[in-house]
CSV table of C-alpha atoms in Angstrom, one decimal:
chain,number,residue,atom,x,y,z
Q,1,MET,CA,40.1,-17.1,23.1
Q,2,ASN,CA,38.2,-16.1,20.0
Q,3,PRO,CA,36.2,-18.3,18.0
Q,4,PRO,CA,37.9,-18.8,14.5
Q,5,LEU,CA,36.5,-16.8,11.6
Q,6,TRP,CA,34.8,-19.8,9.8
Q,7,ILE,CA,33.0,-20.4,13.0
Q,8,LEU,CA,31.6,-16.5,13.3
Q,9,LEU,CA,30.5,-17.1,9.2
Q,10,GLY,CA,28.8,-20.3,9.3
Q,11,LEU,CA,26.4,-18.6,11.9
Q,12,GLY,CA,26.2,-15.8,10.2
Q,13,LEU,CA,24.8,-17.9,6.8
Q,14,TRP,CA,22.0,-20.0,9.5
Q,15,VAL,CA,20.8,-16.6,11.0
Q,16,ALA,CA,20.5,-15.2,7.2
Q,17,ALA,CA,18.8,-18.7,6.1
Q,18,GLY,CA,16.5,-18.6,8.7
Q,19,VAL,CA,15.2,-15.0,8.3
Q,20,SER,CA,15.1,-15.7,4.3
Q,21,PHE,CA,13.0,-19.0,5.4
Q,22,TRP,CA,11.0,-16.9,7.7
Q,23,ILE,CA,10.3,-14.3,4.9
Q,24,TYR,CA,9.5,-17.0,2.2
Q,25,ARG,CA,6.8,-18.6,4.3
Q,26,ARG,CA,5.2,-15.4,5.2
Q,27,ASP,CA,5.1,-14.5,1.4
Q,28,ARG,CA,3.6,-17.6,0.7
Q,29,GLN,CA,0.9,-17.1,3.4
Q,30,GLN,CA,-0.2,-14.3,1.7
Q,31,LEU,CA,0.1,-15.4,-2.0
Q,32,ALA,CA,-2.1,-18.4,-0.9
Q,33,GLN,CA,-4.4,-15.7,1.3
Q,34,ILE,CA,-4.9,-13.2,-1.9
Q,35,GLN,CA,-5.4,-16.6,-4.1
Q,36,GLY,CA,-7.7,-18.2,-1.8
Q,37,THR,CA,-10.0,-15.2,-1.9
Q,38,GLU,CA,-13.3,-15.8,-3.5
Q,39,THR,CA,-14.9,-13.1,-5.3
Q,40,GLU,CA,-18.7,-12.8,-4.7
Q,41,THR,CA,-21.3,-11.3,-6.0
Q,42,ILE,CA,-23.9,-8.6,-3.6
Q,43,ALA,CA,-26.6,-11.0,-4.2
Q,44,ARG,CA,-24.9,-14.1,-3.5
Q,45,LEU,CA,-23.5,-12.4,-0.1
Q,46,SER,CA,-26.7,-10.7,0.3
Q,47,GLU,CA,-28.3,-14.6,0.3
Q,48,GLN,CA,-25.7,-15.3,2.5
Q,49,VAL,CA,-26.6,-13.4,5.5
Q,50,ALA,CA,-30.5,-13.9,5.0
Q,51,LYS,CA,-29.6,-17.4,6.1
Q,52,LEU,CA,-28.5,-16.4,9.4
Q,53,THR,CA,-30.5,-15.4,12.4
Q,54,GLY,CA,-29.8,-13.3,15.4
Q,55,ALA,CA,-26.5,-13.1,17.1
Q,56,ASN,CA,-24.7,-15.1,13.8
Q,57,ARG,CA,-26.1,-12.5,11.7
Q,58,GLN,CA,-23.8,-9.4,13.6
Q,59,ARG,CA,-20.7,-12.0,13.8
Q,60,PHE,CA,-20.7,-12.9,10.4
Q,61,ARG,CA,-17.4,-12.2,8.5
Q,62,LYS,CA,-16.0,-13.4,5.2
Q,63,LYS,CA,-13.0,-12.4,3.2
Q,64,VAL,CA,-14.4,-11.5,-0.4
Q,65,GLU,CA,-13.0,-9.6,-3.2
Q,66,VAL,CA,-16.1,-7.5,-4.7
Q,67,LYS,CA,-15.9,-5.9,-7.7
Q,68,GLY,CA,-18.6,-2.9,-8.8
Q,69,ILE,CA,-19.1,0.6,-9.1
Q,70,ALA,CA,-18.8,2.9,-5.8
Q,71,GLU,CA,-21.1,5.6,-5.0
Q,72,THR,CA,-21.4,7.9,-2.6
Q,73,PRO,CA,-23.7,11.2,-2.2
Q,74,SER,CA,-21.0,13.8,-0.4
Q,75,PRO,CA,-17.4,12.3,-2.2
Q,76,LEU,CA,-14.0,13.4,-0.4
Q,77,THR,CA,-12.2,16.1,-2.9
Q,78,ALA,CA,-8.6,14.3,-3.4
Q,79,PRO,CA,-5.8,17.0,-1.9
Q,80,VAL,CA,-3.4,17.7,-5.2
Q,81,SER,CA,-6.0,16.2,-8.2
Q,82,GLN,CA,-9.0,17.8,-7.2
Q,83,GLN,CA,-10.8,15.3,-8.6
Q,84,ALA,CA,-14.4,13.2,-6.4
Q,85,CYS,CA,-13.2,10.2,-4.3
Q,86,ILE,CA,-14.1,7.4,-1.7
Q,87,SER,CA,-10.4,7.5,-0.4
Q,88,TYR,CA,-6.9,8.8,-0.7
Q,89,THR,CA,-3.6,8.6,0.1
Q,90,ALA,CA,-1.5,11.3,-0.8
Q,91,SER,CA,2.1,12.9,0.0
Q,92,ILE,CA,4.7,15.1,-1.1
Q,93,THR,CA,7.9,13.8,-1.1
Q,94,GLU,CA,11.6,15.9,-1.3
Q,95,HIS,CA,14.2,14.3,-3.3
Q,96,TYR,CA,17.4,16.0,-3.1
Q,97,GLU,CA,21.0,15.6,-3.3
Q,98,GLU,CA,23.9,17.2,-1.1
Q,99,THR,CA,27.2,17.1,-2.8
Q,100,THR,CA,30.4,18.0,-0.3
Q,101,THR,CA,34.2,18.5,-1.0
Q,102,ASP,CA,36.5,17.2,1.7
Q,103,SER,CA,39.7,18.7,2.9
Q,104,GLU,CA,41.8,16.1,0.7
Q,105,GLY,CA,39.1,17.4,-2.5
Q,106,GLN,CA,37.1,14.5,-2.6
Q,107,VAL,CA,33.9,15.2,-4.1
Q,108,SER,CA,30.6,12.9,-2.4
Q,109,THR,CA,27.3,12.8,-2.9
Q,110,GLN,CA,24.6,11.9,-0.6
Q,111,THR,CA,21.1,11.2,-1.4
Q,112,SER,CA,18.3,11.8,0.8
Q,113,THR,CA,14.3,12.0,1.1
Q,114,LYS,CA,12.1,13.6,3.5
Q,115,VAL,CA,8.5,13.4,3.5
Q,116,ILE,CA,7.2,16.7,3.7
Q,117,TRP,CA,3.2,15.7,4.0
Q,118,GLU,CA,1.1,13.1,3.8
Q,119,ASP,CA,-2.7,13.0,4.4
Q,120,LYS,CA,-5.1,10.1,4.0
Q,121,ALA,CA,-8.9,9.7,3.8
Q,122,ARG,CA,-11.6,7.1,3.3
Q,123,ILE,CA,-15.5,6.8,3.8
Q,124,GLY,CA,-17.8,4.9,3.5
Q,125,PHE,CA,-19.9,3.9,0.1
Q,126,GLN,CA,-22.4,1.8,-1.7
Q,127,LEU,CA,-20.9,-0.6,-4.0
Q,128,ASN,CA,-23.4,-1.9,-6.9
Q,129,ASP,CA,-22.4,-4.6,-9.1
Q,130,ARG,CA,-25.0,-6.2,-12.1
Q,131,THR,CA,-26.6,-8.1,-9.0
Q,132,GLY,CA,-27.6,-5.2,-6.2
Q,133,SER,CA,-26.0,-3.2,-4.1
Q,134,ALA,CA,-24.6,-3.0,-0.6
Q,135,THR,CA,-23.0,-0.3,1.9
Q,136,VAL,CA,-19.3,-0.6,2.8
Q,137,MET,CA,-17.6,0.7,5.2
Q,138,PRO,CA,-13.7,0.4,4.4
Q,139,GLY,CA,-12.1,0.5,7.5
Q,140,GLY,CA,-9.1,-2.1,7.4
Q,141,ALA,CA,-10.4,-3.4,3.7
Q,142,THR,CA,-8.1,-3.1,0.8
Q,143,LEU,CA,-8.9,-0.9,-2.0
Q,144,GLU,CA,-7.9,-1.5,-5.2
Q,145,GLU,CA,-6.1,2.2,-6.0
Q,146,SER,CA,-4.9,3.9,-8.9
Q,147,SER,CA,-2.4,6.7,-9.4
Q,148,THR,CA,-4.0,9.9,-10.6
Q,149,VAL,CA,-1.5,12.5,-10.2
Q,150,ASN,CA,2.5,11.7,-10.3
Q,151,ARG,CA,5.0,14.0,-11.0
Q,152,TYR,CA,8.7,15.0,-10.5
Q,153,GLU,CA,9.4,18.9,-10.3
Q,154,VAL,CA,12.6,20.2,-10.3
Q,155,PHE,CA,13.6,22.7,-8.0
Q,156,GLY,CA,16.9,24.6,-6.9
Q,157,ALA,CA,20.0,25.4,-8.8
Q,158,SER,CA,20.8,21.6,-9.8
Q,159,LEU,CA,21.6,21.7,-13.7
Q,160,ASN,CA,21.3,17.7,-13.8
Q,161,PRO,CA,18.6,16.4,-11.3
Q,162,SER,CA,18.3,12.9,-10.9
Q,163,PRO,CA,15.4,11.3,-13.5
Q,164,GLY,CA,12.9,9.1,-11.8
Q,165,TYR,CA,12.2,10.4,-8.2
Q,166,PRO,CA,8.9,12.1,-7.9
Q,167,GLN,CA,8.1,15.0,-6.8
Q,168,THR,CA,4.4,14.7,-5.9
Q,169,SER,CA,2.9,11.3,-5.5
Q,170,VAL,CA,-0.9,11.1,-4.8
Q,171,THR,CA,-2.5,8.3,-5.1
Q,172,HIS,CA,-6.7,8.0,-5.2
Q,173,PRO,CA,-8.6,4.1,-5.0
Q,174,PRO,CA,-11.8,4.0,-7.2
Q,175,GLN,CA,-13.1,6.9,-8.6
Q,176,LEU,CA,-16.5,8.3,-8.6
C-alpha cells in the first residue's frame, strides 16, 4: 500500500528543513570565523614569533589579517590585462542562446554557459606595512581581489543579445 501524500510531503519538508539548518549553521560558523580574525601589524606578529623557541617557532600558525603593500622583484603578468600582479585568476566564459522551433511551431530558447579557458597563478611576495616587512607565501591564503577586466563582447548573428553576460572576466588580486 502506498503511503498517503501528506506523509511524503511531511518527510520532504523535514529533509528541506534539515538541509536549510545545516546551511545556516555553516554560514554562521564562517561569519564568526571572519569576525573573529584579528587584524595584526607585521611588527606585532614578529614579536610573537620572537618569543617562541625551537620546534614551537616552526609550528607557529595563526590566522590573521594583515594589510599592507605587496612587492616582488619578479611579478606575474596577468594574461588579459597585462598588468603586473602577485596573483591572478582569469577565465573566458562563453554565454549563448540557442533558439529552436519544434514540428508544432513552438519556439524555445535555451541559455548555456561554457568555460572556454581559465588559468590561476600565485607567487610569494614581501608585504610591507607601516611597522615592518614580512615574506608571504600565499598557498591557501585568501587574498583580497580586485577585477581589472570584465567585458562583454557580442559574436555571431544575434541582433538582440542578452545583457549582463560578461564574455571575458578576469580577476587580479593586489596590483603592484
